[in-house]
Amino acid sequence: MPADRLSELLATAGYTAGWTLAGRLPTGVAARLSDAGADLAVRRDGPGVRRLRAHLARARPDAGPAELDDLLRRGMRSYARYWREAFALPAMDPAAVHAAMRPHVHGIEGSLETLRAGRGVLYALPHSGNWDLAGVYLIHELARLGLDPALTTVVERLRPERLFRRFVDYRRALGFEIVTADRPRAAHRALTRRLRDGGVVCLVADRDLSGAGVDVSFLGAPARFPAGPARLARATVAALHPAYPVFAGDAWGVHVGPEIPVPDRMAEGKAVQALADAFGELIAARPEDWHMLQPIGAPA
């Protein structure tokens, strides 16, 4: 059997086992297992772990070796918690998630007022906390306020296809409109339509996958961020807000930053840098919940 095919089968088996078990295990047992897995990953010190350590060192440049070791351990446990909760989410009560999360959501009022006025909102997020649960919270909050309880987001296509379809079905069941990154024209149409209709779009925006991003300074070093969020906000006259999902004890939270203006095409690059600055501030305040085990991307 080819190695890539074997890898796909093992990944499918692992994810299927996660979905099967996570919602059935007692929360404490699942947490201990995910923590143990995270600690094992730290000891093995694979490429993703080493990359996360380097990113965390950028977020906390004054941290000594012992502090960075502790931050890495907490960061990997936070990442493992995301996956544990992702697998268990279909068995969780969305209303209970909303109630638990509501006291820990900060800065969202301005964007909700924008939606009440009929203008779209684009939330740009880094890979942090549990962004799926942040979406569940937002959908229920919109419904509570009498607004359109829907949001549109983009996902990367995974292999194998069976695994990818399960992820898509799972997020659609939460109430998300899902479009795939490998169909850029269809994705652009869906995102544009949602924003022009005064709705919500959520995009992960701390990693450029297109190769056509904007060069920025991020956490004190050069990086490249996607231009898409700023361009979409400008083209649709939507409000662009940075948002940072976090864990809050046994619950969850999100910190939403002020609107980043994108008045015209000339302002797009400045807006991407402003987004990088906002992400940098949010991450530096709570780096353990930033799950960036991939390359951030650097200028060519």
Tab-separated table of N, CA, C and O in Angstrom, residues 33-82:
chain	number	residue	atom	x	y	z
A	33	LEU	N	-6.905	12.673	29.136
A	33	LEU	CA	-6.329	11.995	27.977
A	33	LEU	C	-5.735	12.997	26.989
A	33	LEU	O	-4.634	12.783	26.457
A	34	SER	N	-6.453	14.100	26.723
A	34	SER	CA	-5.930	15.080	25.767
A	34	SER	C	-4.699	15.780	26.328
A	34	SER	O	-3.743	16.062	25.596
A	35	ASP	N	-4.684	16.061	27.643
A	35	ASP	CA	-3.499	16.661	28.263
A	35	ASP	C	-2.299	15.724	28.147
A	35	ASP	O	-1.173	16.156	27.858
A	36	ALA	N	-2.541	14.433	28.392
A	36	ALA	CA	-1.451	13.461	28.307
A	36	ALA	C	-0.918	13.378	26.879
A	36	ALA	O	0.305	13.289	26.668
A	37	GLY	N	-1.811	13.421	25.901
A	37	GLY	CA	-1.376	13.400	24.513
A	37	GLY	C	-0.563	14.630	24.159
A	37	GLY	O	0.440	14.550	23.434
A	38	ALA	N	-0.991	15.791	24.665
A	38	ALA	CA	-0.257	17.028	24.409
A	38	ALA	C	1.132	16.971	25.037
A	38	ALA	O	2.133	17.364	24.420
A	39	ASP	N	1.216	16.476	26.273
A	39	ASP	CA	2.516	16.382	26.951
A	39	ASP	C	3.450	15.421	26.215
A	39	ASP	O	4.663	15.667	26.112
A	40	LEU	N	2.883	14.341	25.682
A	40	LEU	CA	3.690	13.395	24.913
A	40	LEU	C	4.224	14.063	23.650
A	40	LEU	O	5.389	13.872	23.274
A	41	ALA	N	3.384	14.839	22.985
A	41	ALA	CA	3.820	15.538	21.779
A	41	ALA	C	4.957	16.505	22.086
A	41	ALA	O	5.913	16.628	21.311
A	42	VAL	N	4.874	17.182	23.230
A	42	VAL	CA	5.955	18.100	23.626
A	42	VAL	C	7.256	17.321	23.830
A	42	VAL	O	8.327	17.750	23.381
A	43	ARG	N	7.179	16.177	24.490
A	43	ARG	CA	8.395	15.385	24.737
A	43	ARG	C	8.992	14.878	23.428
A	43	ARG	O	10.216	14.800	23.294
A	44	ARG	N	8.138	14.534	22.473
A	44	ARG	CA	8.647	14.046	21.183
A	44	ARG	C	9.268	15.160	20.348
A	44	ARG	O	10.098	14.908	19.479
A	45	ASP	N	8.812	16.403	20.572
A	45	ASP	CA	9.430	17.582	19.973
A	45	ASP	C	9.484	17.488	18.441
A	45	ASP	O	10.537	17.696	17.829
A	46	GLY	N	8.327	17.190	17.846
A	46	GLY	CA	8.255	17.117	16.400
A	46	GLY	C	8.294	18.493	15.744
A	46	GLY	O	8.357	19.529	16.423
A	47	PRO	N	8.248	18.536	14.413
A	47	PRO	CA	8.361	19.819	13.699
A	47	PRO	C	7.288	20.828	14.101
A	47	PRO	O	7.582	22.018	14.260
A	48	GLY	N	6.047	20.378	14.265
A	48	GLY	CA	4.981	21.302	14.643
A	48	GLY	C	5.198	21.890	16.023
A	48	GLY	O	4.951	23.082	16.259
A	49	VAL	N	5.667	21.059	16.952
A	49	VAL	CA	5.932	21.539	18.313
A	49	VAL	C	7.073	22.547	18.295
A	49	VAL	O	7.011	23.599	18.957
A	50	ARG	N	8.134	22.256	17.550
A	50	ARG	CA	9.261	23.190	17.476
A	50	ARG	C	8.831	24.508	16.833
A	50	ARG	O	9.267	25.588	17.241
A	51	ARG	N	7.942	24.411	15.863
A	51	ARG	CA	7.457	25.625	15.210
A	51	ARG	C	6.615	26.452	16.178
A	51	ARG	O	6.744	27.678	16.234
A	52	LEU	N	5.754	25.779	16.953
A	52	LEU	CA	4.949	26.501	17.931
A	52	LEU	C	5.844	27.180	18.956
A	52	LEU	O	5.597	28.329	19.347
A	53	ARG	N	6.880	26.513	19.387
A	53	ARG	CA	7.805	27.111	20.359
A	53	ARG	C	8.427	28.387	19.786
A	53	ARG	O	8.523	29.403	20.486
A	54	ALA	N	8.822	28.335	18.523
A	54	ALA	CA	9.411	29.515	17.896
A	54	ALA	C	8.398	30.652	17.806
A	54	ALA	O	8.731	31.823	18.046
A	55	HIS	N	7.155	30.322	17.470
A	55	HIS	CA	6.119	31.358	17.402
A	55	HIS	C	5.856	31.955	18.789
A	55	HIS	O	5.686	33.171	18.927
A	56	LEU	N	5.805	31.100	19.805
A	56	LEU	CA	5.551	31.598	21.156
A	56	LEU	C	6.709	32.471	21.645
A	56	LEU	O	6.498	33.431	22.400
A	57	ALA	N	7.911	32.141	21.215
A	57	ALA	CA	9.049	32.982	21.574
A	57	ALA	C	8.918	34.365	20.948
A	57	ALA	O	9.357	35.362	21.536
A	58	ARG	N	8.309	34.445	19.766
A	58	ARG	CA	8.051	35.750	19.163
A	58	ARG	C	7.003	36.521	19.955
A	58	ARG	O	7.088	37.740	20.107
A	59	ALA	N	5.994	35.786	20.444
A	59	ALA	CA	4.931	36.442	21.201
A	59	ALA	C	5.411	36.901	22.577
A	59	ALA	O	4.908	37.896	23.115
A	60	ARG	N	6.355	36.168	23.162
A	60	ARG	CA	6.898	36.510	24.481
A	60	ARG	C	8.436	36.567	24.383
A	60	ARG	O	9.129	35.654	24.851
A	61	PRO	N	8.969	37.595	23.745
A	61	PRO	CA	10.427	37.646	23.498
A	61	PRO	C	11.272	37.715	24.762
A	61	PRO	O	12.462	37.383	24.720
A	62	ASP	N	10.702	38.123	25.881
A	62	ASP	CA	11.465	38.230	27.120
A	62	ASP	C	11.398	36.961	27.964
A	62	ASP	O	11.995	36.904	29.049
A	63	ALA	N	10.706	35.952	27.492
A	63	ALA	CA	10.552	34.717	28.272
A	63	ALA	C	11.862	33.945	28.316
A	63	ALA	O	12.535	33.754	27.294
A	64	GLY	N	12.221	33.479	29.500
A	64	GLY	CA	13.378	32.620	29.648
A	64	GLY	C	13.043	31.191	29.254
A	64	GLY	O	11.880	30.856	28.991
A	65	PRO	N	14.030	30.299	29.206
A	65	PRO	CA	13.791	28.910	28.781
A	65	PRO	C	12.721	28.195	29.599
A	65	PRO	O	11.863	27.502	29.036
A	66	ALA	N	12.727	28.351	30.916
A	66	ALA	CA	11.738	27.658	31.751
A	66	ALA	C	10.337	28.196	31.501
A	66	ALA	O	9.367	27.425	31.407
A	67	GLU	N	10.216	29.513	31.368
A	67	GLU	CA	8.902	30.105	31.093
A	67	GLU	C	8.396	29.673	29.726
A	67	GLU	O	7.197	29.378	29.554
A	68	LEU	N	9.306	29.609	28.753
A	68	LEU	CA	8.899	29.184	27.412
A	68	LEU	C	8.503	27.714	27.398
A	68	LEU	O	7.560	27.320	26.700
A	69	ASP	N	9.194	26.880	28.169
A	69	ASP	CA	8.813	25.467	28.287
A	69	ASP	C	7.388	25.344	28.823
A	69	ASP	O	6.586	24.543	28.317
A	70	ASP	N	7.091	26.114	29.869
A	70	ASP	CA	5.750	26.066	30.464
A	70	ASP	C	4.706	26.579	29.487
A	70	ASP	O	3.608	25.995	29.372
A	71	LEU	N	5.027	27.637	28.760
A	71	LEU	CA	4.096	28.193	27.790
A	71	LEU	C	3.834	27.207	26.662
A	71	LEU	O	2.691	27.050	26.207
A	72	LEU	N	4.880	26.519	26.218
A	72	LEU	CA	4.717	25.511	25.176
A	72	LEU	C	3.817	24.378	25.662
A	72	LEU	O	2.932	23.917	24.927
A	73	ARG	N	4.030	23.912	26.894
A	73	ARG	CA	3.188	22.837	27.438
A	73	ARG	C	1.723	23.273	27.476
A	73	ARG	O	0.829	22.532	27.065
A	74	ARG	N	1.472	24.484	27.967
A	74	ARG	CA	0.094	24.975	28.032
A	74	ARG	C	-0.477	25.197	26.629
A	74	ARG	O	-1.677	24.967	26.394
A	75	GLY	N	0.375	25.639	25.710
A	75	GLY	CA	-0.091	25.838	24.344
A	75	GLY	C	-0.499	24.543	23.670
A	75	GLY	O	-1.529	24.481	22.984
A	76	MET	N	0.277	23.485	23.867
A	76	MET	CA	-0.073	22.201	23.270
A	76	MET	C	-1.303	21.604	23.937
A	76	MET	O	-2.134	20.965	23.272
A	77	ARG	N	-1.457	21.819	25.248
A	77	ARG	CA	-2.682	21.349	25.914
A	77	ARG	C	-3.899	22.119	25.399
A	77	ARG	O	-4.991	21.538	25.249
A	78	SER	N	-3.732	23.399	25.133
A	78	SER	CA	-4.825	24.191	24.579
A	78	SER	C	-5.196	23.683	23.185
A	78	SER	O	-6.376	23.553	22.842
A	79	TYR	N	-4.184	23.379	22.395
A	79	TYR	CA	-4.423	22.846	21.042
A	79	TYR	C	-5.133	21.495	21.116
A	79	TYR	O	-6.091	21.235	20.380
A	80	ALA	N	-4.682	20.633	22.014
A	80	ALA	CA	-5.333	19.330	22.186
A	80	ALA	C	-6.773	19.506	22.665
A	80	ALA	O	-7.673	18.748	22.257
A	81	ARG	N	-7.010	20.493	23.509
A	81	ARG	CA	-8.380	20.752	23.970
A	81	ARG	C	-9.271	21.141	22.799
A	81	ARG	O	-10.447	20.736	22.749
A	82	TYR	N	-8.737	21.949	21.877
A	82	TYR	CA	-9.546	22.312	20.708
A	82	TYR	C	-10.039	21.052	19.997
A	82	TYR	O	-11.232	20.927	19.684
